[in-house]
mmCIF file with all atom_site columns, C-alpha atoms in Angstrom:
data_model
loop_
_atom_site.group_PDB
_atom_site.id
_atom_site.type_symbol
_atom_site.label_atom_id
_atom_site.label_alt_id
_atom_site.label_comp_id
_atom_site.label_asym_id
_atom_site.label_entity_id
_atom_site.label_seq_id
_atom_site.pdbx_PDB_ins_code
_atom_site.Cartn_x
_atom_site.Cartn_y
_atom_site.Cartn_z
_atom_site.occupancy
_atom_site.B_iso_or_equiv
_atom_site.pdbx_formal_charge
_atom_site.auth_seq_id
_atom_site.auth_comp_id
_atom_site.auth_asym_id
_atom_site.auth_atom_id
_atom_site.pdbx_PDB_model_num
ATOM 1   C CA . MET A 1 1   ? -25.655 -12.409 66.700 1.00 56.00 ? 23  MET A CA 1
ATOM 2   C CA . ALA A 1 2   ? -24.287 -15.773 65.551 1.00 64.00 ? 24  ALA A CA 1
ATOM 3   C CA . SER A 1 3   ? -23.650 -16.556 61.885 1.00 71.00 ? 25  SER A CA 1
ATOM 4   C CA . ARG A 1 4   ? -23.036 -20.006 60.442 1.00 67.00 ? 26  ARG A CA 1
ATOM 5   C CA . SER A 1 5   ? -20.818 -21.170 57.605 1.00 68.00 ? 27  SER A CA 1
ATOM 6   C CA . GLU A 1 6   ? -22.093 -23.527 54.946 1.00 72.00 ? 28  GLU A CA 1
ATOM 7   C CA . THR A 1 7   ? -21.599 -27.146 55.915 1.00 87.00 ? 29  THR A CA 1
ATOM 8   C CA . PHE A 1 8   ? -18.373 -28.615 54.525 1.00 94.00 ? 30  PHE A CA 1
ATOM 9   C CA . TRP A 1 9   ? -18.125 -32.393 53.985 1.00 96.00 ? 31  TRP A CA 1
ATOM 10  C CA . VAL A 1 10  ? -15.119 -34.705 53.660 1.00 97.00 ? 32  VAL A CA 1
ATOM 11  C CA . PRO A 1 11  ? -15.270 -38.465 52.911 1.00 98.00 ? 33  PRO A CA 1
ATOM 12  C CA . VAL A 1 12  ? -13.730 -40.979 55.316 1.00 98.00 ? 34  VAL A CA 1
ATOM 13  C CA . GLU A 1 13  ? -13.783 -44.779 55.140 1.00 98.00 ? 35  GLU A CA 1
ATOM 14  C CA . VAL A 1 14  ? -13.703 -46.658 58.445 1.00 98.00 ? 36  VAL A CA 1
ATOM 15  C CA . ARG A 1 15  ? -10.521 -48.757 58.608 1.00 98.00 ? 37  ARG A CA 1
ATOM 16  C CA . GLY A 1 16  ? -10.347 -52.054 60.452 1.00 97.00 ? 38  GLY A CA 1
ATOM 17  C CA . TYR A 1 17  ? -7.599  -50.969 62.816 1.00 97.00 ? 39  TYR A CA 1
ATOM 18  C CA . GLU A 1 18  ? -9.862  -48.143 64.044 1.00 98.00 ? 40  GLU A CA 1
ATOM 19  C CA . THR A 1 19  ? -12.409 -50.542 65.511 1.00 97.00 ? 41  THR A CA 1
ATOM 20  C CA . ASP A 1 20  ? -12.713 -51.915 69.024 1.00 96.00 ? 42  ASP A CA 1
ATOM 21  C CA . THR A 1 21  ? -13.170 -55.521 70.198 1.00 95.00 ? 43  THR A CA 1
ATOM 22  C CA . GLN A 1 22  ? -16.897 -55.398 69.329 1.00 95.00 ? 44  GLN A CA 1
ATOM 23  C CA . GLY A 1 23  ? -16.055 -54.351 65.767 1.00 95.00 ? 45  GLY A CA 1
ATOM 24  C CA . HIS A 1 24  ? -17.385 -50.802 66.276 1.00 95.00 ? 46  HIS A CA 1
ATOM 25  C CA . LEU A 1 25  ? -15.461 -47.666 65.441 1.00 97.00 ? 47  LEU A CA 1
ATOM 26  C CA . ASN A 1 26  ? -13.466 -46.856 68.581 1.00 96.00 ? 48  ASN A CA 1
ATOM 27  C CA . GLN A 1 27  ? -14.897 -43.849 70.408 1.00 94.00 ? 49  GLN A CA 1
ATOM 28  C CA . SER A 1 28  ? -11.637 -41.885 70.268 1.00 95.00 ? 50  SER A CA 1
ATOM 29  C CA . VAL A 1 29  ? -11.517 -42.153 66.469 1.00 97.00 ? 51  VAL A CA 1
ATOM 30  C CA . TYR A 1 30  ? -14.680 -40.059 66.135 1.00 97.00 ? 52  TYR A CA 1
ATOM 31  C CA . LEU A 1 31  ? -12.652 -37.172 67.557 1.00 97.00 ? 53  LEU A CA 1
ATOM 32  C CA . GLN A 1 32  ? -9.943  -37.794 64.959 1.00 97.00 ? 54  GLN A CA 1
ATOM 33  C CA . TYR A 1 33  ? -12.541 -37.759 62.172 1.00 98.00 ? 55  TYR A CA 1
ATOM 34  C CA . ALA A 1 34  ? -13.920 -34.465 63.497 1.00 97.00 ? 56  ALA A CA 1
ATOM 35  C CA . GLU A 1 35  ? -10.417 -32.982 63.637 1.00 97.00 ? 57  GLU A CA 1
ATOM 36  C CA . HIS A 1 36  ? -9.699  -34.196 60.092 1.00 97.00 ? 58  HIS A CA 1
ATOM 37  C CA . ALA A 1 37  ? -12.832 -32.418 58.831 1.00 97.00 ? 59  ALA A CA 1
ATOM 38  C CA . ARG A 1 38  ? -11.823 -29.195 60.643 1.00 97.00 ? 60  ARG A CA 1
ATOM 39  C CA . TRP A 1 39  ? -8.378  -29.154 59.061 1.00 97.00 ? 61  TRP A CA 1
ATOM 40  C CA . SER A 1 40  ? -9.837  -30.051 55.673 1.00 97.00 ? 62  SER A CA 1
ATOM 41  C CA . LEU A 1 41  ? -12.205 -27.085 55.938 1.00 96.00 ? 63  LEU A CA 1
ATOM 42  C CA . LEU A 1 42  ? -9.356  -24.752 56.887 1.00 97.00 ? 64  LEU A CA 1
ATOM 43  C CA . ARG A 1 43  ? -7.263  -26.022 53.943 1.00 97.00 ? 65  ARG A CA 1
ATOM 44  C CA . ALA A 1 44  ? -10.239 -25.466 51.605 1.00 96.00 ? 66  ALA A CA 1
ATOM 45  C CA . ALA A 1 45  ? -10.265 -21.867 52.866 1.00 96.00 ? 67  ALA A CA 1
ATOM 46  C CA . GLY A 1 46  ? -6.541  -21.621 52.042 1.00 96.00 ? 68  GLY A CA 1
ATOM 47  C CA . ILE A 1 47  ? -5.266  -21.885 55.608 1.00 97.00 ? 69  ILE A CA 1
ATOM 48  C CA . GLY A 1 48  ? -2.772  -24.616 56.455 1.00 95.00 ? 70  GLY A CA 1
ATOM 49  C CA . GLN A 1 49  ? -0.804  -25.220 59.617 1.00 95.00 ? 71  GLN A CA 1
ATOM 50  C CA . ARG A 1 50  ? 2.145   -23.268 58.246 1.00 94.00 ? 72  ARG A CA 1
ATOM 51  C CA . GLU A 1 51  ? -0.005  -20.203 57.614 1.00 93.00 ? 73  GLU A CA 1
ATOM 52  C CA . LEU A 1 52  ? -1.460  -20.372 61.111 1.00 96.00 ? 74  LEU A CA 1
ATOM 53  C CA . VAL A 1 53  ? 1.925   -20.714 62.800 1.00 95.00 ? 75  VAL A CA 1
ATOM 54  C CA . ALA A 1 54  ? 3.392   -17.946 60.611 1.00 95.00 ? 76  ALA A CA 1
ATOM 55  C CA . GLY A 1 55  ? 0.461   -15.781 61.732 1.00 94.00 ? 77  GLY A CA 1
ATOM 56  C CA . GLY A 1 56  ? 1.232   -16.616 65.366 1.00 97.00 ? 78  GLY A CA 1
ATOM 57  C CA . LEU A 1 57  ? -2.019  -18.537 65.792 1.00 98.00 ? 79  LEU A CA 1
ATOM 58  C CA . GLY A 1 58  ? -3.061  -22.012 66.889 1.00 97.00 ? 80  GLY A CA 1
ATOM 59  C CA . PRO A 1 59  ? -6.604  -23.380 66.933 1.00 97.00 ? 81  PRO A CA 1
ATOM 60  C CA . VAL A 1 60  ? -7.705  -24.864 70.246 1.00 97.00 ? 82  VAL A CA 1
ATOM 61  C CA . VAL A 1 61  ? -10.671 -27.000 71.221 1.00 96.00 ? 83  VAL A CA 1
ATOM 62  C CA . LEU A 1 62  ? -12.133 -26.025 74.567 1.00 97.00 ? 84  LEU A CA 1
ATOM 63  C CA . GLU A 1 63  ? -15.059 -28.433 74.824 1.00 97.00 ? 85  GLU A CA 1
ATOM 64  C CA . THR A 1 64  ? -16.442 -31.312 72.751 1.00 98.00 ? 86  THR A CA 1
ATOM 65  C CA . THR A 1 65  ? -19.677 -33.258 72.982 1.00 98.00 ? 87  THR A CA 1
ATOM 66  C CA . LEU A 1 66  ? -20.407 -36.407 70.979 1.00 97.00 ? 88  LEU A CA 1
ATOM 67  C CA . LYS A 1 67  ? -23.835 -37.968 70.570 1.00 98.00 ? 89  LYS A CA 1
ATOM 68  C CA . TYR A 1 68  ? -23.657 -41.508 69.229 1.00 97.00 ? 90  TYR A CA 1
ATOM 69  C CA . ARG A 1 69  ? -26.663 -42.404 67.074 1.00 97.00 ? 91  ARG A CA 1
ATOM 70  C CA . HIS A 1 70  ? -25.707 -45.498 65.003 1.00 97.00 ? 92  HIS A CA 1
ATOM 71  C CA . GLU A 1 71  ? -22.670 -47.748 64.959 1.00 96.00 ? 93  GLU A CA 1
ATOM 72  C CA . LEU A 1 72  ? -19.939 -47.656 62.362 1.00 98.00 ? 94  LEU A CA 1
ATOM 73  C CA . VAL A 1 73  ? -17.912 -50.723 61.384 1.00 97.00 ? 95  VAL A CA 1
ATOM 74  C CA . ALA A 1 74  ? -14.870 -51.408 59.225 1.00 97.00 ? 96  ALA A CA 1
ATOM 75  C CA . GLY A 1 75  ? -15.524 -50.633 55.576 1.00 97.00 ? 97  GLY A CA 1
ATOM 76  C CA . ASP A 1 76  ? -18.349 -48.158 56.196 1.00 98.00 ? 98  ASP A CA 1
ATOM 77  C CA . ARG A 1 77  ? -18.065 -45.182 53.889 1.00 98.00 ? 99  ARG A CA 1
ATOM 78  C CA . THR A 1 78  ? -18.874 -41.978 55.711 1.00 98.00 ? 100 THR A CA 1
ATOM 79  C CA . GLU A 1 79  ? -18.883 -38.249 55.296 1.00 97.00 ? 101 GLU A CA 1
ATOM 80  C CA . VAL A 1 80  ? -17.796 -35.954 58.100 1.00 98.00 ? 102 VAL A CA 1
ATOM 81  C CA . SER A 1 81  ? -19.106 -32.401 58.189 1.00 97.00 ? 103 SER A CA 1
ATOM 82  C CA . CYS A 1 82  ? -17.871 -29.197 59.691 1.00 96.00 ? 104 CYS A CA 1
ATOM 83  C CA . ALA A 1 83  ? -19.534 -25.792 60.000 1.00 95.00 ? 105 ALA A CA 1
ATOM 84  C CA . PHE A 1 84  ? -18.330 -22.804 62.002 1.00 95.00 ? 106 PHE A CA 1
ATOM 85  C CA . VAL A 1 85  ? -20.855 -20.904 64.099 1.00 95.00 ? 107 VAL A CA 1
ATOM 86  C CA . TRP A 1 86  ? -19.409 -17.445 64.664 1.00 93.00 ? 108 TRP A CA 1
ATOM 87  C CA . THR A 1 87  ? -20.582 -15.935 67.944 1.00 91.00 ? 109 THR A CA 1
ATOM 88  C CA . GLY A 1 88  ? -18.809 -12.582 67.723 1.00 87.00 ? 110 GLY A CA 1
ATOM 89  C CA . ARG A 1 89  ? -16.779 -13.498 70.794 1.00 94.00 ? 111 ARG A CA 1
ATOM 90  C CA . LYS A 1 90  ? -13.414 -15.133 71.505 1.00 96.00 ? 112 LYS A CA 1
ATOM 91  C CA . VAL A 1 91  ? -15.029 -18.566 71.455 1.00 97.00 ? 113 VAL A CA 1
ATOM 92  C CA . PHE A 1 92  ? -16.739 -19.961 68.351 1.00 97.00 ? 114 PHE A CA 1
ATOM 93  C CA . GLU A 1 93  ? -18.724 -23.137 67.910 1.00 96.00 ? 115 GLU A CA 1
ATOM 94  C CA . LEU A 1 94  ? -18.311 -26.031 65.498 1.00 96.00 ? 116 LEU A CA 1
ATOM 95  C CA . GLU A 1 95  ? -21.185 -28.226 64.395 1.00 96.00 ? 117 GLU A CA 1
ATOM 96  C CA . GLN A 1 96  ? -20.204 -31.574 62.944 1.00 97.00 ? 118 GLN A CA 1
ATOM 97  C CA . CYS A 1 97  ? -21.815 -34.810 61.862 1.00 97.00 ? 119 CYS A CA 1
ATOM 98  C CA . VAL A 1 98  ? -20.550 -38.228 60.844 1.00 98.00 ? 120 VAL A CA 1
ATOM 99  C CA . ARG A 1 99  ? -23.029 -39.870 58.508 1.00 97.00 ? 121 ARG A CA 1
ATOM 100 C CA . LYS A 1 100 ? -23.068 -43.113 56.567 1.00 97.00 ? 122 LYS A CA 1
ATOM 101 C CA . ALA A 1 101 ? -23.226 -43.184 52.775 1.00 96.00 ? 123 ALA A CA 1
ATOM 102 C CA . ASP A 1 102 ? -26.989 -43.818 52.997 1.00 97.00 ? 124 ASP A CA 1
ATOM 103 C CA . GLY A 1 103 ? -27.458 -40.615 55.005 1.00 96.00 ? 125 GLY A CA 1
ATOM 104 C CA . THR A 1 104 ? -27.875 -42.278 58.408 1.00 97.00 ? 126 THR A CA 1
ATOM 105 C CA . VAL A 1 105 ? -26.385 -40.055 61.113 1.00 98.00 ? 127 VAL A CA 1
ATOM 106 C CA . ALA A 1 106 ? -23.847 -42.050 63.115 1.00 98.00 ? 128 ALA A CA 1
ATOM 107 C CA . THR A 1 107 ? -22.609 -39.284 65.411 1.00 97.00 ? 129 THR A CA 1
ATOM 108 C CA . GLU A 1 108 ? -23.228 -35.617 66.092 1.00 98.00 ? 130 GLU A CA 1
ATOM 109 C CA . VAL A 1 109 ? -20.295 -33.566 67.323 1.00 98.00 ? 131 VAL A CA 1
ATOM 110 C CA . THR A 1 110 ? -20.482 -30.092 68.810 1.00 97.00 ? 132 THR A CA 1
ATOM 111 C CA . ALA A 1 111 ? -17.408 -28.239 69.943 1.00 97.00 ? 133 ALA A CA 1
ATOM 112 C CA . LYS A 1 112 ? -16.337 -24.881 71.283 1.00 98.00 ? 134 LYS A CA 1
ATOM 113 C CA . GLY A 1 113 ? -13.024 -23.541 70.147 1.00 97.00 ? 135 GLY A CA 1
ATOM 114 C CA . GLY A 1 114 ? -10.859 -20.495 69.805 1.00 97.00 ? 136 GLY A CA 1
ATOM 115 C CA . LEU A 1 115 ? -7.651  -19.229 68.286 1.00 98.00 ? 137 LEU A CA 1
ATOM 116 C CA . LEU A 1 116 ? -4.672  -19.018 70.588 1.00 98.00 ? 138 LEU A CA 1
ATOM 117 C CA . ASP A 1 117 ? -2.175  -16.196 70.193 1.00 98.00 ? 139 ASP A CA 1
ATOM 118 C CA . LEU A 1 118 ? 0.974   -18.339 70.352 1.00 97.00 ? 140 LEU A CA 1
ATOM 119 C CA . GLU A 1 119 ? 3.119   -15.560 71.795 1.00 97.00 ? 141 GLU A CA 1
ATOM 120 C CA . ARG A 1 120 ? 0.717   -14.229 74.440 1.00 97.00 ? 142 ARG A CA 1
ATOM 121 C CA . ARG A 1 121 ? -0.813  -17.683 75.167 1.00 97.00 ? 143 ARG A CA 1
ATOM 122 C CA . ARG A 1 122 ? -4.269  -16.109 75.246 1.00 97.00 ? 144 ARG A CA 1
ATOM 123 C CA . LEU A 1 123 ? -7.300  -16.456 72.995 1.00 98.00 ? 145 LEU A CA 1
ATOM 124 C CA . VAL A 1 124 ? -7.500  -13.787 70.288 1.00 97.00 ? 146 VAL A CA 1
ATOM 125 C CA . ASP A 1 125 ? -10.428 -11.383 70.619 1.00 97.00 ? 147 ASP A CA 1
ATOM 126 C CA . ASP A 1 126 ? -11.670 -11.824 67.026 1.00 96.00 ? 148 ASP A CA 1
ATOM 127 C CA . PRO A 1 127 ? -11.016 -15.351 65.702 1.00 97.00 ? 149 PRO A CA 1
ATOM 128 C CA . GLU A 1 128 ? -13.378 -14.781 62.772 1.00 95.00 ? 150 GLU A CA 1
ATOM 129 C CA . GLY A 1 129 ? -11.416 -11.729 61.652 1.00 95.00 ? 151 GLY A CA 1
ATOM 130 C CA . ALA A 1 130 ? -8.053  -13.420 62.211 1.00 96.00 ? 152 ALA A CA 1
ATOM 131 C CA . LEU A 1 131 ? -9.027  -16.367 60.008 1.00 96.00 ? 153 LEU A CA 1
ATOM 132 C CA . ARG A 1 132 ? -10.553 -14.042 57.402 1.00 95.00 ? 154 ARG A CA 1
ATOM 133 C CA . ARG A 1 133 ? -7.203  -12.251 57.076 1.00 94.00 ? 155 ARG A CA 1
ATOM 134 C CA . LEU A 1 134 ? -5.317  -15.535 56.569 1.00 96.00 ? 156 LEU A CA 1
ATOM 135 C CA . ALA A 1 135 ? -7.803  -17.179 54.204 1.00 96.00 ? 157 ALA A CA 1
ATOM 136 C CA . THR A 1 136 ? -7.503  -17.087 50.430 1.00 95.00 ? 158 THR A CA 1
ATOM 137 C CA . HIS A 1 137 ? -11.130 -18.325 50.242 1.00 94.00 ? 159 HIS A CA 1
ATOM 138 C CA . PRO A 1 138 ? -12.813 -16.906 53.379 1.00 93.00 ? 160 PRO A CA 1
ATOM 139 C CA . GLY A 1 139 ? -16.303 -17.690 52.109 1.00 91.00 ? 161 GLY A CA 1
ATOM 140 C CA . VAL A 1 140 ? -15.695 -21.360 52.989 1.00 92.00 ? 162 VAL A CA 1
ATOM 141 C CA . LEU A 1 141 ? -15.459 -20.238 56.624 1.00 92.00 ? 163 LEU A CA 1
ATOM 142 C CA . GLY A 1 142 ? -18.716 -18.345 56.412 1.00 87.00 ? 164 GLY A CA 1
ATOM 143 C CA . VAL A 1 143 ? -17.053 -14.963 56.739 1.00 83.00 ? 165 VAL A CA 1
ATOM 144 C CA . GLU A 1 144 ? -17.374 -12.052 54.337 1.00 71.00 ? 166 GLU A CA 1
ATOM 145 C CA . GLU A 1 145 ? -14.647 -11.703 51.747 1.00 62.00 ? 167 GLU A CA 1
#
């Protein structure tokens, strides 16, 4: 049975150098925004890159889908969300959204990910449990404390 964390939001302002020749946010930058929100969520849970590496773990993205709804241009103030969907398996899901300050959804991002055991080079069996053990604030991840 899947469980979902509360949605976490982080503000991001679109910078001019992130736009393409049409003045739209470049498609690859949406992935960077999504990644920024993921790391921000992990930091809010008390897990930084150092803690992950010290624990022998590395997050990996296995699949990502973006659905573009409305354009973003330089100067747009946005919020980028992130919520874990725990599946009880090696692979978890991430639901994300980039929305404008007025609430308009610009992009929906869904991803499948896992935690790589850096020594064995295999996905860990229980990523939810592994992150729970590392977190100082596991509730942010939607896991029981």
